[in-house]
mmCIF file of C-alpha atoms in Angstrom:
data_model
loop_
_atom_site.group_PDB
_atom_site.id
_atom_site.type_symbol
_atom_site.label_atom_id
_atom_site.label_comp_id
_atom_site.label_asym_id
_atom_site.label_seq_id
_atom_site.Cartn_x
_atom_site.Cartn_y
_atom_site.Cartn_z
ATOM 1 C CA UNK A 1422 0.193 -0.091 0.396
ATOM 2 C CA UNK A 1423 1.619 3.722 -0.661
ATOM 3 C CA UNK A 1424 2.009 5.818 1.584
ATOM 4 C CA UNK A 1425 0.159 9.208 0.386
ATOM 5 C CA UNK A 1426 2.667 12.750 1.265
ATOM 6 C CA UNK A 1427 1.635 15.959 1.633
ATOM 7 C CA UNK A 1428 3.035 17.829 -1.480
ATOM 8 C CA UNK A 1429 3.456 21.022 0.733
ATOM 9 C CA UNK A 1430 4.686 19.202 4.049
ATOM 10 C CA UNK A 1431 6.278 16.238 3.121
ATOM 11 C CA UNK A 1432 4.660 14.084 5.675
ATOM 12 C CA UNK A 1433 3.238 11.174 5.199
ATOM 13 C CA UNK A 1434 0.366 11.090 8.226
ATOM 14 C CA UNK A 1435 -0.417 15.090 7.072
ATOM 15 C CA UNK A 1436 -3.897 13.455 4.955
ATOM 16 C CA UNK A 1437 -4.936 11.711 8.619
ATOM 17 C CA UNK A 1438 -7.841 12.690 9.846
ATOM 18 C CA UNK A 1439 -8.588 12.697 13.503
ATOM 19 C CA UNK A 1440 -11.652 11.512 16.182
ATOM 20 C CA UNK A 1441 -12.647 13.947 18.922
ATOM 21 C CA UNK A 1442 -15.190 13.680 21.392
ATOM 22 C CA UNK A 1443 -16.398 15.864 24.131
ATOM 23 C CA UNK A 1444 -18.325 15.473 27.093
ATOM 24 C CA UNK A 1445 -20.303 18.155 27.333
ATOM 25 C CA UNK A 1446 -21.678 17.892 31.084
ATOM 26 C CA UNK A 1447 -17.981 17.347 32.372
ATOM 27 C CA UNK A 1448 -16.357 19.565 29.357
ATOM 28 C CA UNK A 1449 -13.521 17.114 28.351
ATOM 29 C CA UNK A 1450 -12.952 16.693 24.849
ATOM 30 C CA UNK A 1451 -11.533 13.491 24.047
ATOM 31 C CA UNK A 1452 -8.969 13.120 20.492
ATOM 32 C CA UNK A 1453 -6.710 10.752 18.771
ATOM 33 C CA UNK A 1454 -3.274 11.277 17.947
ATOM 34 C CA UNK A 1455 -4.401 12.892 14.885
ATOM 35 C CA UNK A 1456 -6.221 15.398 16.450
ATOM 36 C CA UNK A 1457 -2.937 16.144 18.814
ATOM 37 C CA UNK A 1458 -0.648 16.530 16.166
ATOM 38 C CA UNK A 1459 -2.794 18.854 14.037
ATOM 39 C CA UNK A 1460 -3.764 21.186 17.299
ATOM 40 C CA UNK A 1461 -0.182 20.954 18.411
ATOM 41 C CA UNK A 1462 -1.000 18.910 21.895
ATOM 42 C CA UNK A 1463 0.845 15.711 22.942
ATOM 43 C CA UNK A 1464 -0.963 12.328 22.299
ATOM 44 C CA UNK A 1465 -1.254 11.603 25.862
ATOM 45 C CA UNK A 1466 -3.028 15.154 26.483
ATOM 46 C CA UNK A 1467 -5.346 14.161 23.785
ATOM 47 C CA UNK A 1468 -6.467 10.929 24.947
ATOM 48 C CA UNK A 1469 -6.517 12.108 28.704
ATOM 49 C CA UNK A 1470 -9.173 14.873 27.392
ATOM 50 C CA UNK A 1471 -9.062 18.417 28.464
ATOM 51 C CA UNK A 1472 -11.668 21.732 28.421
ATOM 52 C CA UNK A 1473 -12.449 22.549 24.866
ATOM 53 C CA UNK A 1474 -11.261 25.923 26.288
ATOM 54 C CA UNK A 1475 -7.477 24.365 24.716
ATOM 55 C CA UNK A 1476 -8.336 23.598 21.976
ATOM 56 C CA UNK A 1477 -10.486 26.661 21.130
ATOM 57 C CA UNK A 1478 -7.380 29.205 21.980
ATOM 58 C CA UNK A 1479 -5.591 26.807 19.379
ATOM 59 C CA UNK A 1480 -7.985 28.388 16.532
ATOM 60 C CA UNK A 1481 -6.828 31.086 14.238
ATOM 61 C CA UNK A 1482 -8.178 34.684 16.077
ATOM 62 C CA UNK A 1483 -9.696 35.479 12.935
ATOM 63 C CA UNK A 1484 -12.085 32.066 12.568
ATOM 64 C CA UNK A 1485 -12.717 31.881 15.913
ATOM 65 C CA UNK A 1486 -16.427 33.660 16.166
ATOM 66 C CA UNK A 1487 -17.445 31.678 13.167
ATOM 67 C CA UNK A 1488 -16.302 28.771 15.199
ATOM 68 C CA UNK A 1489 -17.624 29.010 18.412
ATOM 69 C CA UNK A 1490 -21.064 29.627 16.983
ATOM 70 C CA UNK A 1491 -21.207 26.662 14.233
ATOM 71 C CA UNK A 1492 -20.785 24.664 17.149
ATOM 72 C CA UNK A 1493 -23.137 26.932 19.288
ATOM 73 C CA UNK A 1494 -25.720 26.147 16.478
ATOM 74 C CA UNK A 1495 -24.923 22.107 16.196
ATOM 75 C CA UNK A 1496 -25.543 21.847 20.258
ATOM 76 C CA UNK A 1497 -28.460 24.062 20.683
ATOM 77 C CA UNK A 1498 -30.555 22.695 17.152
ATOM 78 C CA UNK A 1499 -29.186 19.401 16.949
ATOM 79 C CA UNK A 1500 -28.209 19.617 13.422
ATOM 80 C CA UNK A 1501 -25.023 18.873 11.702
ATOM 81 C CA UNK A 1502 -21.576 20.535 12.353
ATOM 82 C CA UNK A 1503 -19.552 21.611 9.116
ATOM 83 C CA UNK A 1504 -16.087 24.020 9.583
ATOM 84 C CA UNK A 1505 -13.453 25.080 8.041
ATOM 85 C CA UNK A 1506 -10.991 26.976 9.610
ATOM 86 C CA UNK A 1507 -7.764 27.051 11.031
ATOM 87 C CA UNK A 1508 -5.709 25.856 13.501
ATOM 88 C CA UNK A 1509 -2.276 26.354 15.576
ATOM 89 C CA UNK A 1510 -0.109 23.549 15.455
ATOM 90 C CA UNK A 1511 3.251 22.607 17.682
ATOM 91 C CA UNK A 1512 5.298 24.648 15.277
ATOM 92 C CA UNK A 1513 3.013 27.587 15.396
ATOM 93 C CA UNK A 1514 1.924 27.355 12.023
ATOM 94 C CA UNK A 1515 -1.443 27.507 10.931
ATOM 95 C CA UNK A 1516 -3.118 25.127 9.626
ATOM 96 C CA UNK A 1517 -6.503 24.510 6.949
ATOM 97 C CA UNK A 1518 -9.247 21.893 8.556
ATOM 98 C CA UNK A 1519 -12.575 20.832 8.086
ATOM 99 C CA UNK A 1520 -14.583 19.723 10.970
ATOM 100 C CA UNK A 1521 -17.659 17.549 10.937
ATOM 101 C CA UNK A 1522 -19.836 16.382 13.458
ATOM 102 C CA UNK A 1523 -22.946 16.105 15.921
ATOM 103 C CA UNK A 1524 -23.701 16.542 19.364
ATOM 104 C CA UNK A 1525 -25.988 13.372 20.687
ATOM 105 C CA UNK A 1526 -28.913 14.081 23.153
ATOM 106 C CA UNK A 1527 -29.142 12.251 26.441
ATOM 107 C CA UNK A 1528 -32.224 10.577 27.576
ATOM 108 C CA UNK A 1529 -33.700 13.724 28.948
ATOM 109 C CA UNK A 1530 -33.112 15.552 25.345
ATOM 110 C CA UNK A 1531 -30.575 17.436 26.874
ATOM 111 C CA UNK A 1532 -26.960 18.017 25.049
ATOM 112 C CA UNK A 1533 -24.809 15.085 25.941
ATOM 113 C CA UNK A 1534 -22.132 14.084 24.245
ATOM 114 C CA UNK A 1535 -20.570 15.749 20.437
ATOM 115 C CA UNK A 1536 -18.353 14.062 18.525
ATOM 116 C CA UNK A 1537 -16.764 14.188 14.989
ATOM 117 C CA UNK A 1538 -13.862 14.077 13.029
ATOM 118 C CA UNK A 1539 -11.124 17.236 11.635
ATOM 119 C CA UNK A 1540 -9.560 16.753 8.402
ATOM 120 C CA UNK A 1541 -6.309 18.503 7.655
ATOM 121 C CA UNK A 1542 -6.624 20.149 4.235
ATOM 122 C CA UNK A 1543 -3.342 20.275 2.263
ATOM 123 C CA UNK A 1544 -2.791 23.856 1.041
ATOM 124 C CA UNK A 1545 -1.599 22.236 -2.241
ATOM 125 C CA UNK A 1546 -4.809 20.760 -2.793
ATOM 126 C CA UNK A 1547 -6.620 23.566 -1.658
ATOM 127 C CA UNK A 1548 -5.107 25.851 -4.036
ATOM 128 C CA UNK A 1549 -5.357 24.278 -7.287
ATOM 129 C CA UNK A 1550 -9.176 23.760 -6.452
ATOM 130 C CA UNK A 1551 -9.701 26.814 -6.255
ATOM 131 C CA UNK A 1552 -7.837 27.800 -9.461
ATOM 132 C CA UNK A 1553 -9.894 24.813 -10.957
ATOM 133 C CA UNK A 1554 -13.121 26.613 -9.515
ATOM 134 C CA UNK A 1555 -12.045 30.039 -11.021
ATOM 135 C CA UNK A 1556 -11.545 28.824 -14.550
ATOM 136 C CA UNK A 1557 -14.457 26.727 -14.775
ATOM 137 C CA UNK A 1558 -16.530 30.227 -13.621
ATOM 138 C CA UNK A 1559 -14.291 32.279 -16.366
ATOM 139 C CA UNK A 1560 -15.409 29.662 -19.096
ATOM 140 C CA UNK A 1561 -19.274 30.158 -17.566
ATOM 141 C CA UNK A 1562 -19.083 33.494 -17.892
ATOM 142 C CA UNK A 1563 -17.343 33.877 -21.619
ATOM 143 C CA UNK A 1564 -20.632 31.423 -22.399
ATOM 144 C CA UNK A 1565 -22.745 33.515 -21.303
ATOM 145 C CA UNK A 1566 -21.397 36.344 -23.168
ATOM 146 C CA UNK A 1567 -21.365 34.429 -26.374
ATOM 147 C CA UNK A 1568 -17.721 34.127 -26.591
ATOM 148 C CA UNK A 1569 -18.002 30.363 -27.433
ATOM 149 C CA UNK A 1570 -14.626 30.564 -28.971
ATOM 150 C CA UNK A 1571 -12.822 32.344 -25.659
ATOM 151 C CA UNK A 1572 -14.458 29.523 -23.732
ATOM 152 C CA UNK A 1573 -12.840 26.728 -25.784
ATOM 153 C CA UNK A 1574 -9.887 28.649 -25.686
ATOM 154 C CA UNK A 1575 -9.799 28.588 -21.432
ATOM 155 C CA UNK A 1576 -10.955 24.897 -21.450
ATOM 156 C CA UNK A 1577 -8.133 23.790 -23.726
ATOM 157 C CA UNK A 1578 -5.329 25.752 -20.875
ATOM 158 C CA UNK A 1579 -7.313 23.910 -18.379
ATOM 159 C CA UNK A 1580 -6.305 20.293 -19.686
ATOM 160 C CA UNK A 1581 -2.554 22.105 -20.759
ATOM 161 C CA UNK A 1582 -2.353 22.410 -16.911
ATOM 162 C CA UNK A 1583 -4.194 19.499 -15.214
ATOM 163 C CA UNK A 1584 -4.242 16.753 -17.990
ATOM 164 C CA UNK A 1585 -6.487 14.656 -15.348
ATOM 165 C CA UNK A 1586 -10.040 15.117 -16.449
ATOM 166 C CA UNK A 1587 -12.055 15.824 -13.841
#
């Protein structure tokens, strides 16, 4: 089995998602070794659990308000949680992540557990996806403007840059 190495980091474990579980009543978050690596903690620390505030202080300050609001909405509304943000790793570098989760309620219908998974986002892949999306938008706009020849040329340029069909 081949190990996938992130082109931007060279780390073979970069793409490993982390699993977490948060006991809301006790305010203790447990995470696996991937969570530890993403947030810059030791594996022992995340396995033994720590307060949610320990994790939130590692979120980029610009992203923290939306992360907190999304968590609140998932707990209050019982809806699935999905959030993209940046977190500080052990080297004080911010990494892009995507977090998915859900709040579970106890038999008395009170929020009890919040479990989820956090995926690291490879910035190399993200920038290529952003570039591809921008190019596709340019093709659509050219077609809408009746510039079919321009749209065709843009499409051929995309294929020259990235011959793998999307």
